[in-house]
């Protein structure tokens, strides 16, 4: 028993950087194609707009007689967009009205995305969507983004490398479909550049040591520099600092600053032993338990000795001065000392000093080892001094019974009383 003091591209080592851009198809530089299609301003005006947030890039538009003029321009002839930047690289869209290769010229249009800047082994994901202009939303999507990172990215080796579809869409179907409206096609394009996420912490790290504030305050406690109050504990003097005490304990703050005499230089402590007050100050200044408090007697300790341990008395002091962390630390140490012989006394301590977690552990332990506990001196102590705890123990036993009935254990806590064994089936020696 122990008392204890989202991305759209979920890739682990690499990440995809999608950018939004708005790209219009522009007139190609080829003079022969200009003669066929027309100059910029004759239905092929183009702009590029780049933003640094994820989204879709739109490739558009054939306006006026754009598509009909482009049709028949020749196999391998293309219309190219202005360059746009994604992930630090320039890209361009190539549209082949008569197909990119001879075998596709009579049947399909081709669409490709090309790396337009210098680059080596650029890894990217692409998506091309032919937009349904009827409003029905039946878009034609060609995407890499639904594939895993290991198989999905396409590697473009050098400038001019392309990714796309030679058979993007059957030409005859395209010309009679809702994708072509007013001699105009709209193609949405998304480019996601895969960049390696270099974990600098694996290569270079600067270790930050644990906080040493406790050590510094501990030195303040040792040399008493700047101390402004003295405590008299059974004749032994302890010098301290009002601000430190007030910062750590609301009780000290009230006693020091809300009293009749705020300028008082000495206080008398009548309800603590010097060793307990010393351990209390050690925690207030340093935070951990003192070495003396860490030393808890073994589980074979006699009934009377449990309440006399430093850790038990420090628990009382922690409750007295509202030091919740110290109280929990004391609970944790006492929890390790729970046994058949000590559980009743520790339970009484936990109840008296409002140690709720320690109390819950003690009740559970006593319920699960009921026969042995009832034959101990501690149980007699509970009967004589803590009758209310007996009723709480019965409630805990009832809770254990529910666990047994639901299959938690094979033996009832009441059954152990009939044959002198504990809940684990171990024989318990009868007291004489």
C-alpha positions in Angstrom: 0.0 0.0 0.0 1.5 3.3 -1.0 0.4 6.9 -0.5 2.0 8.8 -3.4 3.2 12.2 -2.6 -3.6 17.1 -32.3 -2.3 17.5 -36.1 -4.0 16.6 -39.4 -0.8 14.8 -40.5 0.1 12.6 -37.5 3.6 11.6 -38.5 6.1 10.9 -35.8 9.5 11.9 -37.2 8.5 13.9 -40.2 5.8 16.4 -40.7 3.9 17.6 -43.7 3.7 21.4 -44.2 0.7 22.2 -46.3 0.4 25.8 -47.7 -2.5 27.6 -49.2 -2.2 29.4 -52.5 -4.4 30.7 -55.2 -3.0 30.1 -58.6 -4.4 31.1 -62.0 -3.3 29.4 -65.2 -1.4 31.9 -67.2 -0.4 32.2 -70.9 2.7 30.1 -71.6 5.8 31.8 -72.9 5.8 29.7 -76.1 5.0 32.1 -78.9 3.2 29.4 -80.9 1.0 28.6 -78.0 0.3 32.3 -77.5 -0.9 32.4 -81.1 -3.3 29.6 -80.3 -4.5 30.6 -76.9 -4.2 34.4 -76.8 -2.2 36.9 -74.8 -2.6 37.6 -71.1 -5.7 39.7 -70.7 -7.6 37.7 -73.3 -9.2 35.4 -70.8 -6.1 33.9 -69.3 -5.1 36.5 -66.7 -3.2 35.0 -63.7 -2.2 35.8 -60.2 -0.5 34.0 -57.4 -1.5 34.5 -53.7 0.4 32.6 -51.0 -0.5 32.2 -47.4 1.3 30.4 -44.6 -1.6 28.4 -43.2 -2.6 24.9 -44.2 -5.3 24.7 -46.9 -5.9 24.1 -50.6 -4.4 25.7 -53.6 -6.7 26.5 -56.5 -5.6 26.2 -60.1 -7.9 28.2 -62.3 -9.3 29.3 -64.7 -10.0 28.9 -68.4 -12.2 31.9 -69.0 -13.9 32.8 -72.2 -12.9 30.4 -74.9 -9.9 29.1 -72.8 -10.5 25.4 -72.9 -11.8 25.2 -76.5 -8.8 27.3 -77.7 -6.3 25.1 -75.8 -7.9 21.9 -77.1 -5.9 20.7 -80.1 -2.7 22.5 -79.3 -0.8 19.2 -79.6 0.5 16.2 -77.7 3.0 17.2 -75.0 2.0 20.8 -75.3 1.0 22.4 -72.0 -0.3 25.4 -70.3 1.7 26.3 -67.2 0.8 28.4 -64.2 2.9 31.0 -62.6 5.3 29.7 -60.0 4.1 29.6 -56.4 6.0 28.8 -53.2 5.3 26.0 -50.8 7.7 24.8 -48.1 10.5 26.9 -49.4 10.3 25.5 -53.0 8.7 27.0 -56.1 6.1 24.9 -57.9 4.0 25.1 -61.1 1.0 23.4 -62.5 1.2 21.9 -66.0 -2.0 21.2 -67.9 -1.9 19.1 -71.1 -5.2 19.4 -73.0 -4.1 16.8 -75.6 -2.3 14.5 -73.2 1.3 14.4 -72.2 2.2 11.2 -74.2 1.2 10.0 -77.7 -0.6 7.0 -76.3 -3.0 9.2 -74.3 -3.6 12.0 -76.9 -6.9 10.8 -78.2 -8.4 9.9 -74.9 -7.2 11.8 -71.8 -6.1 15.2 -70.5 -3.0 15.2 -68.3 -2.2 17.3 -65.2 1.1 17.5 -63.5 2.8 19.4 -60.6 6.5 20.3 -61.2 9.3 21.4 -59.0 10.3 24.8 -60.5 13.2 25.6 -58.2 16.5 24.0 -57.5 16.2 21.2 -55.1 17.4 17.6 -54.4 15.2 14.8 -53.2 12.3 17.0 -52.3 9.6 14.9 -50.6 6.1 16.0 -51.1 2.5 14.9 -51.0 0.0 16.1 -53.6 -3.7 16.3 -54.2 -5.5 17.3 -57.4 -9.2 17.8 -57.4 -11.3 18.5 -60.5 -14.2 20.6 -59.2 -17.8 19.9 -60.0 -19.2 23.3 -61.0 -22.9 22.2 -60.8 -23.0 22.6 -57.1 -23.6 18.8 -56.5 -20.2 18.4 -54.9 -19.2 15.4 -57.0 -15.6 16.4 -57.3 -13.0 14.1 -58.8 -10.1 13.7 -56.3 -6.6 12.3 -56.9 -4.7 12.4 -53.6 -1.5 11.2 -51.9 -2.6 12.5 -48.5 -4.5 9.4 -47.5 -1.4 7.2 -47.7 1.1 6.6 -45.0 4.2 8.7 -44.8 6.5 5.8 -45.6 4.8 5.1 -49.0 3.0 8.3 -49.6 5.5 11.1 -50.4 6.8 11.4 -53.9 10.5 12.3 -54.2 11.3 14.9 -56.8 15.0 14.5 -57.6 15.8 17.8 -59.3 14.3 21.0 -60.9 11.7 20.0 -63.5 10.7 16.8 -61.8 7.0 16.2 -62.0 4.2 14.3 -60.3 0.8 13.9 -61.7 -1.5 11.9 -64.0 -1.1 11.2 -67.7 -4.7 10.0 -67.6 -6.2 12.6 -65.4 -9.6 12.5 -67.0 -11.2 11.1 -70.1 -11.5 14.0 -72.6 -14.9 13.0 -74.0 -16.5 12.7 -70.6 -14.8 16.0 -69.5 -16.3 18.0 -72.3 -19.8 16.9 -71.5 -19.6 16.9 -67.7 -20.3 19.4 -65.0 -16.6 19.9 -64.5 -16.5 22.1 -67.6 -18.7 25.2 -67.3 -18.6 28.3 -69.6 -15.5 26.8 -71.2 -13.7 26.9 -67.8 -12.2 24.1 -65.7 -11.4 24.5 -61.9 -8.7 22.3 -60.4 -7.9 22.5 -56.7 -4.3 21.7 -55.9 -2.8 20.9 -52.5 1.0 20.5 -52.0 2.4 19.3 -48.7 6.2 19.4 -48.4 7.6 16.8 -46.0 10.4 18.2 -43.8 12.5 16.2 -41.4 11.9 17.1 -37.8 15.4 17.2 -36.4 15.3 16.6 -32.6 18.0 18.9 -31.4 17.6 17.6 -27.9 19.0 14.2 -29.0 22.1 15.7 -30.4 22.8 18.4 -27.9 21.3 18.8 -24.5 21.8 21.1 -21.5 21.0 19.4 -18.2 19.2 21.6 -15.7 19.9 20.4 -12.1 17.0 19.9 -9.7 16.0 23.0 -7.7 18.4 23.9 -5.0 16.2 26.5 -3.4 15.8 24.2 -0.4 19.6 24.0 0.1 19.8 27.8 0.0 17.0 28.2 2.6 18.6 25.5 4.6 21.8 27.5 4.8 19.7 30.4 6.0 18.3 28.2 8.8 21.8 27.1 9.8 23.6 30.4 10.0 20.4 32.3 11.1 21.5 35.4 9.2 18.7 38.0 9.3 16.7 36.0 11.8 14.0 38.2 13.5 12.2 35.8 15.9 13.2 33.2 18.5 11.1 30.2 19.6 11.5 28.8 23.1 10.6 25.1 23.0 11.0 23.5 26.4 13.9 25.7 27.2 15.7 25.2 23.9 16.0 28.3 21.6 15.3 28.2 17.8 16.0 31.4 15.8 14.0 31.8 12.6 12.6 34.3 10.0 9.1 35.6 10.3 8.6 35.9 6.5 9.7 32.3 5.8 7.4 30.9 8.5 4.5 33.0 7.3 5.0 32.0 3.7 4.9 28.3 4.6 2.3 28.1 7.3 -1.0 30.1 7.6 -1.0 29.3 11.3 2.4 30.9 11.8 1.3 33.8 9.7 -1.6 34.5 11.9 0.3 34.0 15.1 3.2 36.2 14.0 1.5 39.1 12.1 -2.1 39.1 13.4 -1.3 39.0 17.1 -1.5 41.8 19.6 2.2 42.5 19.3 3.5 42.3 15.8 7.0 43.4 16.9 7.4 40.5 19.3 10.8 38.9 19.1 10.2 35.6 21.0 7.4 33.0 21.1 7.0 30.1 23.5 5.9 26.7 22.1 4.4 24.5 24.8 2.9 21.7 22.8 5.9 20.4 20.9 9.2 18.7 21.9 12.4 20.4 20.7 13.2 17.5 18.3 9.8 17.8 16.7 10.1 21.5 16.3 13.5 21.1 14.8 12.2 18.6 12.3 9.3 21.0 11.6 11.7 23.9 10.8 13.8 21.5 8.7 10.8 20.9 6.5 9.7 24.6 6.4 13.2 25.7 5.2 14.3 22.7 3.2 11.1 20.9 2.2 12.1 17.2 2.6 11.9 15.3 5.9 14.9 15.3 8.2 17.0 12.2 8.5 15.6 11.5 12.0 12.1 11.7 10.7 12.8 9.4 7.8 13.9 6.7 10.3 10.6 4.9 11.1 10.5 1.9 13.5 9.7 -1.5 11.9 6.3 -3.1 11.9 7.1 -5.0 15.0 7.1 -1.9 17.1 5.0 -2.1 20.3 1.7 -0.5 20.6 2.8 2.3 22.9 5.9 3.1 20.8 4.0 4.0 17.6 2.6 7.3 19.0 6.0 8.1 20.4 7.9 8.0 17.1 9.1 11.3 15.7 7.2 10.8 12.5 3.9 10.4 14.5 4.6 13.6 16.5 5.6 15.4 13.3 2.2 14.4 11.8 0.5 16.1 14.8 2.7 19.2 14.3 1.9 19.3 10.6 -1.8 19.2 11.4 -1.4 21.9 14.0 0.4 24.3 11.6 -1.6 23.4 8.5 1.4 22.0 6.6 -0.5 19.7 4.2 2.5 18.6 2.3 4.4 17.7 5.4 1.3 15.8 6.7 1.1 13.8 3.5 4.8 12.9 3.8 4.3 11.7 7.3 1.3 9.7 6.2 3.4 8.0 3.5 6.1 7.1 6.0 3.6 5.7 8.6 1.9 3.8 5.8 5.0 1.7 5.4 4.9 0.8 9.1 1.4 -0.7 9.1 1.1 -4.2 10.5 -1.4 -6.3 12.4 0.1 -5.0 15.7 0.4 -1.4 14.7 -2.6 -0.7 12.4 -5.1 0.1 15.2 -2.8 2.7 16.8 -1.9 4.2 13.4 -5.6 4.3 12.6 -6.2 6.3 15.8 -3.4 8.7 14.9 -4.8 9.2 11.4 -8.2 9.9 12.7 -7.1 12.3 15.4 -4.9 14.4 13.0 -7.2 14.3 9.9 -4.8 12.2 7.9 -7.5 11.0 5.5 -5.4 8.9 3.1 -3.6 7.1 5.9 -6.9 6.5 7.6 -8.4 4.9 4.5 -5.4 2.6 4.1 -5.6 1.5 7.8 -9.3 0.8 7.6 -8.8 -1.3 4.5 -5.9 -3.2 6.0 -7.8 -3.9 9.2 -10.9 -5.1 7.2 -8.8 -7.5 5.1 -7.0 -8.9 8.1 -9.9 -8.7 10.6 -9.3 -11.9 12.6 -5.7 -11.1 13.3 -6.4 -7.4 14.1 -9.2 -8.3 16.5 -6.9 -10.5 18.5 -4.3 -7.7 18.8 -3.9 -5.3 21.7 -4.6 -2.5 19.2 -8.2 -3.6 18.7 -8.7 -3.5 22.4 -7.4 0.0 22.3 -9.9 1.0 19.6 -12.8 -0.5 21.6 -11.8 1.5 24.7 -10.7 4.8 23.2 -12.2 5.1 19.6 -15.7 3.6 19.5 -16.6 5.7 16.4 -13.7 4.1 14.5 -15.2 0.7 15.1 -18.4 1.7 13.2 -16.2 3.1 10.3 -14.4 -0.2 10.3 -17.7 -2.1 10.0 -18.6 0.1 6.9 -15.2 -0.8 5.4 -15.8 -4.4 6.0 -19.2 -4.2 4.3 -17.4 -2.6 1.3 -14.9 -5.5 1.3 -17.9 -7.9 1.4 -19.1 -6.4 -1.9 -15.7 -6.9 -3.4 -15.8 -10.6 -2.4 -19.3 -11.1 -3.7 -18.3 -9.6 -7.1 -15.3 -12.0 -7.4 -12.6 -9.8 -6.0 -11.4 -12.5 -3.5 -12.3 -16.0 -2.6 -12.8 -15.6 1.1 -15.2 -13.3 3.0 -13.7 -11.1 5.8 -16.4 -12.6 8.1 -15.5 -16.1 7.2 -12.0 -15.7 8.6 -13.5 -15.2 12.1 -14.9 -18.8 12.1 -11.6 -20.6 11.3 -8.9 -18.3 12.6 -7.4 -17.4 9.2 -6.9 -14.1 7.4 -8.4 -13.2 4.1 -5.5 -14.8 2.3 -6.0 -18.1 4.0 -3.1 -17.9 6.4 -3.6 -19.5 9.8 -3.5 -16.9 12.6 -2.2 -18.0 16.0 -4.8 -17.7 18.7 -4.1 -15.4 21.6 -4.0 -17.0 25.1 
